[in-house]
PDB file of C-alpha atoms in Angstrom:
ATOM      1  CA  MET E 258     116.412 111.479 103.346  1.00 49.00           C
ATOM      2  CA  LEU E 259     115.780 114.571 101.497  1.00 46.00           C
ATOM      3  CA  PHE E 260     113.194 112.911  99.577  1.00 55.00           C
ATOM      4  CA  ARG E 261     111.328 111.740 102.573  1.00 54.00           C
ATOM      5  CA  HIS E 262     111.295 114.940 104.061  1.00 50.00           C
ATOM      6  CA  TYR E 263     109.625 116.337 101.035  1.00 51.00           C
ATOM      7  CA  TYR E 264     106.998 113.850 100.861  1.00 52.00           C
ATOM      8  CA  ARG E 265     106.428 114.347 104.483  1.00 49.00           C
ATOM      9  CA  THR E 266     105.917 117.921 103.854  1.00 47.00           C
ATOM     10  CA  TRP E 267     103.904 117.478 100.828  1.00 49.00           C
ATOM     11  CA  TYR E 268     101.568 114.736 102.756  1.00 47.00           C
ATOM     12  CA  TRP E 269     100.626 117.289 105.608  1.00 41.00           C
ATOM     13  CA  SER E 270      99.734 119.817 103.156  1.00 47.00           C
ATOM     14  CA  SER E 271      97.768 117.600 100.659  1.00 50.00           C
ATOM     15  CA  PHE E 272      96.299 116.441 103.792  1.00 44.00           C
ATOM     16  CA  VAL E 273      94.930 119.818 104.742  1.00 40.00           C
ATOM     17  CA  HIS E 274      93.911 120.523 101.215  1.00 45.00           C
ATOM     18  CA  ASN E 275      91.926 117.715 100.306  1.00 46.00           C
ATOM     19  CA  PHE E 276      90.146 117.358 104.097  1.00 41.00           C
ATOM     20  CA  HIS E 277      89.319 120.874 104.989  1.00 40.00           C
ATOM     21  CA  ILE E 278      85.628 120.823 105.002  1.00 37.00           C
ATOM     22  CA  PHE E 279      85.272 124.464 105.206  1.00 38.00           C
ATOM     23  CA  ARG E 280      87.310 124.852 101.830  1.00 42.00           C
ATOM     24  CA  CYS E 281      85.038 122.302 100.082  1.00 48.00           C
ATOM     25  CA  PRO E 282      82.263 121.299 102.470  1.00 48.00           C
ATOM     26  CA  GLU E 283      80.514 118.755 100.000  1.00 47.00           C
ATOM     27  CA  HIS E 284      83.640 116.463 100.911  1.00 48.00           C
ATOM     28  CA  LEU E 285      82.105 115.929 104.319  1.00 46.00           C
ATOM     29  CA  PHE E 286      79.311 113.652 102.865  1.00 48.00           C
ATOM     30  CA  ASN E 287      81.545 112.000 100.799  1.00 65.00           C
ATOM     31  CA  LEU E 288      82.768 109.278 103.132  1.00 69.00           C
ATOM     32  CA  GLN E 289      84.199 106.642 100.591  1.00 71.00           C
ATOM     33  CA  ARG E 290      86.407 109.616  99.101  1.00 73.00           C
ATOM     34  CA  GLN E 291      87.697 110.386 102.260  1.00 75.00           C
ATOM     35  CA  VAL E 292      88.286 106.910 103.334  1.00 74.00           C
ATOM     36  CA  ARG E 293      90.266 105.984  99.878  1.00 76.00           C
ATOM     37  CA  GLN E 294      92.248 109.357 100.629  1.00 78.00           C
ATOM     38  CA  ALA E 295      93.274 109.157 104.331  1.00 80.00           C
ATOM     39  CA  LYS E 296      94.408 105.163 103.225  1.00 80.00           C
ATOM     40  CA  LEU E 297      96.796 106.471 100.628  1.00 80.00           C
ATOM     41  CA  PHE E 298      98.002 109.633 102.403  1.00 80.00           C
ATOM     42  CA  VAL E 299      99.232 107.137 105.206  1.00 78.00           C
ATOM     43  CA  ALA E 300     100.756 104.851 102.934  1.00 79.00           C
ATOM     44  CA  ALA E 301     102.812 108.267 101.597  1.00 78.00           C
ATOM     45  CA  ARG E 302     103.965 108.927 105.113  1.00 80.00           C
ATOM     46  CA  PHE E 303     105.504 105.784 105.521  1.00 81.00           C
ATOM     47  CA  ALA E 304     107.356 105.787 102.426  1.00 83.00           C
ATOM     48  CA  ASP E 305     104.817 102.728 100.656  1.00 88.00           C
ATOM     49  CA  TYR E 306     105.108 103.403  96.756  1.00 94.00           C
ATOM     50  CA  ILE E 307     104.259 102.026  93.550  1.00 94.00           C
ATOM     51  CA  ILE E 308     105.732 103.964  90.596  1.00 96.00           C
ATOM     52  CA  ILE E 309     103.519 104.784  87.266  1.00 94.00           C
ATOM     53  CA  ASP E 310     106.189 105.374  84.700  1.00 95.00           C
ATOM     54  CA  CYS E 311     104.381 108.000  82.174  1.00 90.00           C
ATOM     55  CA  SER E 312     107.298 108.185  79.429  1.00 88.00           C
ATOM     56  CA  PHE E 313     105.362 106.448  76.832  1.00 86.00           C
ATOM     57  CA  SER E 314     103.447 109.489  75.335  1.00 79.00           C
ATOM     58  CA  ASN E 315     105.470 109.440  72.174  1.00 77.00           C
ATOM     59  CA  GLU E 316     104.342 105.936  71.446  1.00 75.00           C
ATOM     60  CA  TYR E 317     100.886 107.251  70.497  1.00 68.00           C
ATOM     61  CA  ASN E 318     101.672 110.054  68.242  1.00 62.00           C
ATOM     62  CA  ASP E 319     101.051 107.597  65.246  1.00 56.00           C
ATOM     63  CA  ASN E 320      97.985 106.138  67.024  1.00 50.00           C
ATOM     64  CA  GLU E 321      95.853 109.124  66.553  1.00 53.00           C
ATOM     65  CA  ILE E 322      96.126 109.826  70.399  1.00 53.00           C
ATOM     66  CA  LEU E 323      97.238 113.483  70.923  1.00 57.00           C
ATOM     67  CA  LEU E 324      99.677 114.254  73.988  1.00 57.00           C
ATOM     68  CA  GLU E 325      97.007 115.848  76.131  1.00 62.00           C
ATOM     69  CA  ASN E 326      94.716 112.919  75.343  1.00 75.00           C
ATOM     70  CA  TYR E 327      97.145 110.754  76.250  1.00 78.00           C
ATOM     71  CA  TYR E 328      97.111 111.886  80.029  1.00 80.00           C
ATOM     72  CA  GLU E 329      93.980 112.097  80.010  1.00 79.00           C
ATOM     73  CA  ARG E 330      93.137 108.611  79.106  1.00 81.00           C
ATOM     74  CA  LEU E 331      96.043 107.361  81.402  1.00 83.00           C
ATOM     75  CA  GLN E 332      94.517 109.629  84.170  1.00 84.00           C
ATOM     76  CA  LEU E 333      91.311 107.626  83.884  1.00 84.00           C
ATOM     77  CA  LYS E 334      93.334 104.135  83.857  1.00 85.00           C
ATOM     78  CA  ILE E 335      95.452 105.121  87.105  1.00 86.00           C
ATOM     79  CA  HIS E 336      92.048 106.350  88.860  1.00 86.00           C
ATOM     80  CA  SER E 337      90.604 102.926  88.080  1.00 87.00           C
ATOM     81  CA  CYS E 338      93.050 101.387  90.516  1.00 87.00           C
ATOM     82  CA  PHE E 339      91.441 103.362  93.196  1.00 86.00           C
ATOM     83  CA  THR E 340      88.155 102.239  92.860  1.00 84.00           C
ATOM     84  CA  SER E 341      88.768  98.779  94.944  1.00 84.00           C
ATOM     85  CA  LEU E 342      90.794 100.221  97.832  1.00 84.00           C
ATOM     86  CA  HIS E 343      88.143  99.302 100.271  1.00 83.00           C
ATOM     87  CA  ARG E 344      89.196  95.632  99.948  1.00 86.00           C
ATOM     88  CA  TYR E 345      93.003  96.382 101.415  1.00 88.00           C
ATOM     89  CA  HIS E 346      93.745  97.969 104.893  1.00 88.00           C
ATOM     90  CA  SER E 347      97.029  99.420 103.433  1.00 88.00           C
ATOM     91  CA  PRO E 348      97.436 100.158 100.016  1.00 90.00           C
ATOM     92  CA  SER E 349     100.180 101.571  98.559  1.00 92.00           C
ATOM     93  CA  PHE E 350     100.362 105.312  97.624  1.00 91.00           C
ATOM     94  CA  VAL E 351     101.167 105.701  93.674  1.00 92.00           C
ATOM     95  CA  ILE E 352     103.571 108.388  92.317  1.00 93.00           C
ATOM     96  CA  LEU E 353     103.555 109.203  88.570  1.00 92.00           C
ATOM     97  CA  CYS E 354     106.884 109.756  87.335  1.00 94.00           C
ATOM     98  CA  ASN E 355     108.427 111.478  84.048  1.00 92.00           C
ATOM     99  CA  VAL E 356     105.261 113.372  83.547  1.00 88.00           C
ATOM    100  CA  TYR E 357     106.125 116.614  81.203  1.00 81.00           C
ATOM    101  CA  SER E 358     105.774 119.917  83.122  1.00 67.00           C
ATOM    102  CA  ASN E 359     103.076 121.572  81.208  1.00 65.00           C
ATOM    103  CA  LYS E 360      99.667 122.303  80.847  1.00 65.00           C
ATOM    104  CA  LYS E 361      98.552 118.855  78.852  1.00 62.00           C
ATOM    105  CA  ASP E 362      99.569 117.221  82.239  1.00 65.00           C
ATOM    106  CA  LYS E 363      97.074 119.377  83.904  1.00 69.00           C
ATOM    107  CA  PHE E 364      94.712 115.795  84.168  1.00 65.00           C
ATOM    108  CA  LEU E 365      97.430 113.682  86.396  1.00 71.00           C
ATOM    109  CA  ARG E 366      98.563 116.992  88.532  1.00 71.00           C
ATOM    110  CA  ASN E 367      95.481 117.555  89.611  1.00 71.00           C
ATOM    111  CA  SER E 368      94.770 114.375  91.083  1.00 75.00           C
ATOM    112  CA  PRO E 369      93.641 114.015  94.489  1.00 73.00           C
ATOM    113  CA  TYR E 370      94.883 110.299  94.854  1.00 79.00           C
ATOM    114  CA  CYS E 371      98.537 110.150  93.511  1.00 86.00           C
ATOM    115  CA  HIS E 372     101.552 112.804  92.942  1.00 88.00           C
ATOM    116  CA  ALA E 373     102.965 113.938  89.696  1.00 89.00           C
ATOM    117  CA  THR E 374     106.343 114.718  89.160  1.00 90.00           C
ATOM    118  CA  SER E 375     108.622 115.231  85.927  1.00 90.00           C
ATOM    119  CA  LEU E 376     111.529 113.621  87.857  1.00 93.00           C
ATOM    120  CA  SER E 377     112.514 109.995  86.726  1.00 95.00           C
ATOM    121  CA  TYR E 378     112.309 107.356  89.564  1.00 96.00           C
ATOM    122  CA  LEU E 379     116.096 106.891  89.569  1.00 96.00           C
ATOM    123  CA  ASP E 380     116.399 110.770  90.679  1.00 94.00           C
ATOM    124  CA  LEU E 381     114.423 109.635  93.887  1.00 93.00           C
ATOM    125  CA  PHE E 382     114.987 106.246  94.827  1.00 95.00           C
ATOM    126  CA  PRO E 383     118.241 104.153  94.892  1.00 95.00           C
ATOM    127  CA  ARG E 384     117.978 101.748  91.708  1.00 95.00           C
ATOM    128  CA  GLU E 385     118.513  98.680  93.694  1.00 95.00           C
ATOM    129  CA  GLN E 386     114.904  99.115  95.478  1.00 95.00           C
ATOM    130  CA  LEU E 387     113.449  99.209  91.958  1.00 97.00           C
ATOM    131  CA  VAL E 388     111.629  96.167  89.782  1.00 97.00           C
ATOM    132  CA  TYR E 389     109.922  97.239  86.949  1.00 97.00           C
ATOM    133  CA  LEU E 390     107.421  94.627  85.929  1.00 96.00           C
ATOM    134  CA  SER E 391     107.192  93.816  82.242  1.00 94.00           C
ATOM    135  CA  PRO E 392     105.154  91.328  80.810  1.00 90.00           C
ATOM    136  CA  ASP E 393     108.204  90.675  78.278  1.00 91.00           C
ATOM    137  CA  SER E 394     110.911  90.020  81.432  1.00 93.00           C
ATOM    138  CA  PRO E 395     112.165  86.239  81.386  1.00 95.00           C
ATOM    139  CA  ASN E 396     112.394  86.706  85.200  1.00 96.00           C
ATOM    140  CA  ILE E 397     109.309  85.642  86.787  1.00 95.00           C
ATOM    141  CA  MET E 398     108.232  87.168  89.680  1.00 95.00           C
ATOM    142  CA  ASN E 399     107.960  84.620  92.720  1.00 94.00           C
ATOM    143  CA  LYS E 400     106.437  86.866  95.653  1.00 94.00           C
ATOM    144  CA  TYR E 401     105.715  90.360  96.368  1.00 96.00           C
ATOM    145  CA  GLU E 402     108.643  91.927  98.140  1.00 95.00           C
ATOM    146  CA  HIS E 403     107.880  94.532 100.470  1.00 93.00           C
ATOM    147  CA  ASN E 404     111.033  96.266 100.511  1.00 93.00           C
ATOM    148  CA  VAL E 405     111.498  96.859  96.904  1.00 95.00           C
ATOM    149  CA  ILE E 406     109.135  99.681  94.923  1.00 96.00           C
ATOM    150  CA  TYR E 407     107.455  98.176  91.837  1.00 97.00           C
ATOM    151  CA  ILE E 408     107.218 100.382  88.771  1.00 97.00           C
ATOM    152  CA  LEU E 409     104.131  99.806  86.431  1.00 95.00           C
ATOM    153  CA  GLY E 410     104.325 101.220  82.301  1.00 92.00           C
ATOM    154  CA  GLY E 411     101.751 104.024  81.728  1.00 89.00           C
ATOM    155  CA  ILE E 412     100.341 101.880  78.747  1.00 85.00           C
ATOM    156  CA  PHE E 413      96.848 101.409  78.238  1.00 76.00           C
ATOM    157  CA  GLN E 414      96.887  99.751  74.961  1.00 68.00           C
ATOM    158  CA  LYS E 415      98.803  98.431  72.013  1.00 63.00           C
ATOM    159  CA  THR E 416     101.675 100.836  70.881  1.00 60.00           C
ATOM    160  CA  LYS E 417     103.422 100.573  67.723  1.00 59.00           C
ATOM    161  CA  ASN E 418     107.136  99.327  69.388  1.00 67.00           C
ATOM    162  CA  GLU E 419     106.624  96.015  71.383  1.00 75.00           C
ATOM    163  CA  ARG E 420     108.780  95.203  74.931  1.00 84.00           C
ATOM    164  CA  LEU E 421     108.901  99.135  75.668  1.00 89.00           C
ATOM    165  CA  THR E 422     109.038  98.468  79.066  1.00 92.00           C
ATOM    166  CA  LEU E 423     111.773  95.385  79.042  1.00 94.00           C
ATOM    167  CA  GLU E 424     114.152  97.512  76.795  1.00 93.00           C
ATOM    168  CA  LYS E 425     113.929 100.476  79.258  1.00 94.00           C
ATOM    169  CA  ALA E 426     114.430  98.573  81.995  1.00 96.00           C
ATOM    170  CA  ASP E 427     117.491  96.640  80.490  1.00 96.00           C
ATOM    171  CA  ASN E 428     118.678 100.223  79.392  1.00 95.00           C
ATOM    172  CA  GLU E 429     118.628 102.058  82.759  1.00 96.00           C
ATOM    173  CA  GLN E 430     120.233  98.866  84.322  1.00 96.00           C
ATOM    174  CA  ILE E 431     116.912  98.203  86.743  1.00 96.00           C
ATOM    175  CA  ARG E 432     115.727  94.523  87.649  1.00 97.00           C
ATOM    176  CA  HIS E 433     112.845  93.560  85.890  1.00 97.00           C
ATOM    177  CA  GLN E 434     110.136  90.839  86.427  1.00 96.00           C
ATOM    178  CA  SER E 435     106.957  89.418  84.973  1.00 94.00           C
ATOM    179  CA  LEU E 436     104.171  88.067  86.710  1.00 92.00           C
ATOM    180  CA  PRO E 437     103.694  84.297  86.344  1.00 90.00           C
ATOM    181  CA  LEU E 438     100.514  84.346  84.219  1.00 84.00           C
ATOM    182  CA  GLN E 439     101.309  81.211  82.745  1.00 82.00           C
ATOM    183  CA  GLN E 440     101.604  78.910  85.960  1.00 82.00           C
ATOM    184  CA  TYR E 441      98.268  79.794  87.150  1.00 77.00           C
ATOM    185  CA  LEU E 442      96.214  80.848  84.005  1.00 75.00           C
ATOM    186  CA  LYS E 443      95.153  79.837  80.795  1.00 73.00           C
ATOM    187  CA  LEU E 444      94.464  82.829  78.760  1.00 65.00           C
ATOM    188  CA  SER E 445      91.735  82.342  75.956  1.00 58.00           C
ATOM    189  CA  SER E 446      92.886  82.659  72.606  1.00 58.00           C
ATOM    190  CA  ASN E 447      91.905  86.303  71.952  1.00 60.00           C
ATOM    191  CA  ALA E 448      93.201  87.718  75.550  1.00 56.00           C
ATOM    192  CA  SER E 449      96.441  89.974  76.099  1.00 63.00           C
ATOM    193  CA  ALA E 450      99.056  88.843  78.227  1.00 64.00           C
ATOM    194  CA  VAL E 451      99.680  92.564  78.943  1.00 74.00           C
ATOM    195  CA  LEU E 452      97.449  93.406  81.782  1.00 84.00           C
ATOM    196  CA  SER E 453      95.744  96.809  82.833  1.00 86.00           C
ATOM    197  CA  LEU E 454      97.330  99.166  85.700  1.00 90.00           C
ATOM    198  CA  ASN E 455      94.399  98.416  87.553  1.00 90.00           C
ATOM    199  CA  GLN E 456      94.750  94.814  87.310  1.00 90.00           C
ATOM    200  CA  VAL E 457      98.000  94.921  87.943  1.00 93.00           C
ATOM    201  CA  TYR E 458      97.628  97.110  91.013  1.00 94.00           C
ATOM    202  CA  ASN E 459      95.223  95.188  92.558  1.00 93.00           C
ATOM    203  CA  ILE E 460      97.048  91.681  91.946  1.00 94.00           C
ATOM    204  CA  LEU E 461     100.178  93.384  93.567  1.00 95.00           C
ATOM    205  CA  MET E 462      97.953  94.782  96.775  1.00 95.00           C
ATOM    206  CA  THR E 463      96.105  91.501  96.994  1.00 94.00           C
ATOM    207  CA  LEU E 464      99.660  89.594  97.219  1.00 95.00           C
ATOM    208  CA  LYS E 465     100.819  92.239  99.575  1.00 94.00           C
ATOM    209  CA  HIS E 466      97.973  91.757 102.151  1.00 92.00           C
ATOM    210  CA  ASN E 467      96.949  87.807 101.734  1.00 92.00           C
ATOM    211  CA  ASN E 468     100.644  86.563 101.773  1.00 91.00           C
ATOM    212  CA  ASN E 469     101.270  86.168  98.474  1.00 92.00           C
ATOM    213  CA  ASN E 470      98.117  83.948  97.582  1.00 92.00           C
ATOM    214  CA  TRP E 471      98.462  83.836  93.528  1.00 92.00           C
ATOM    215  CA  PHE E 472      95.258  82.506  93.357  1.00 88.00           C
ATOM    216  CA  ASP E 473      93.361  85.071  95.038  1.00 91.00           C
ATOM    217  CA  ALA E 474      95.729  87.879  93.407  1.00 90.00           C
ATOM    218  CA  PHE E 475      94.732  86.457  89.890  1.00 87.00           C
ATOM    219  CA  LYS E 476      90.967  87.073  90.840  1.00 86.00           C
ATOM    220  CA  CYS E 477      91.384  90.755  89.404  1.00 83.00           C
ATOM    221  CA  ILE E 478      91.578  89.380  85.686  1.00 80.00           C
ATOM    222  CA  PRO E 479      88.352  89.237  84.324  1.00 74.00           C
ATOM    223  CA  GLU E 480      86.612  85.908  83.925  1.00 72.00           C
ATOM    224  CA  ARG E 481      86.256  86.574  79.918  1.00 67.00           C
ATOM    225  CA  CYS E 482      90.200  86.847  79.787  1.00 64.00           C
ATOM    226  CA  LEU E 483      90.285  83.191  80.707  1.00 67.00           C
ATOM    227  CA  SER E 484      90.009  80.009  78.608  1.00 63.00           C
ATOM    228  CA  ARG E 485      87.034  77.897  79.755  1.00 58.00           C
TER     229      ARG E 485
END
């Protein structure tokens, strides 16, 4: 209840902050941006969330990606989730959890499309309400569940350690699932079964709006990744 009250307060303050035409008159002429923000704010108002776990910055230290660059590049991947919001009448609002509280995360904290917090999702939601999506999970996802909150790992390229999301879900005793890629698709030999954040987000939103139509949902995967 306290969490919902907090986000209700944050929703209205953010609405005024982003839509006040006297504060940012140029937004009056950016109709597409206003529509995207309005859809996401409605989802936040009704507690319709998808979580992105941003706790994997240490995995890139040896991969020539500094911490500030991790947040900057992660923001680009997260914002790519919102380029297709016009397809959905009720897209889920994105919460970024486990974001370190310092100046290096400014790229995420200043985003007008999502909310960043240093808190864990376990601090915000009941464990039984969470489902961690991991490509390594042996539990195949059958349908989109409207009463759960899905967690996506904030990983945008291959890391030095594998099975990160599965191990974290097991350690935190969170239910985990993987998408049924092999049941519906035949990936090309050089394609990875690890999808990008925007692809997974759009797959979930298509399932949510099209009554679990996997064939439509997997159209979010580029054809270059499929076997001819």
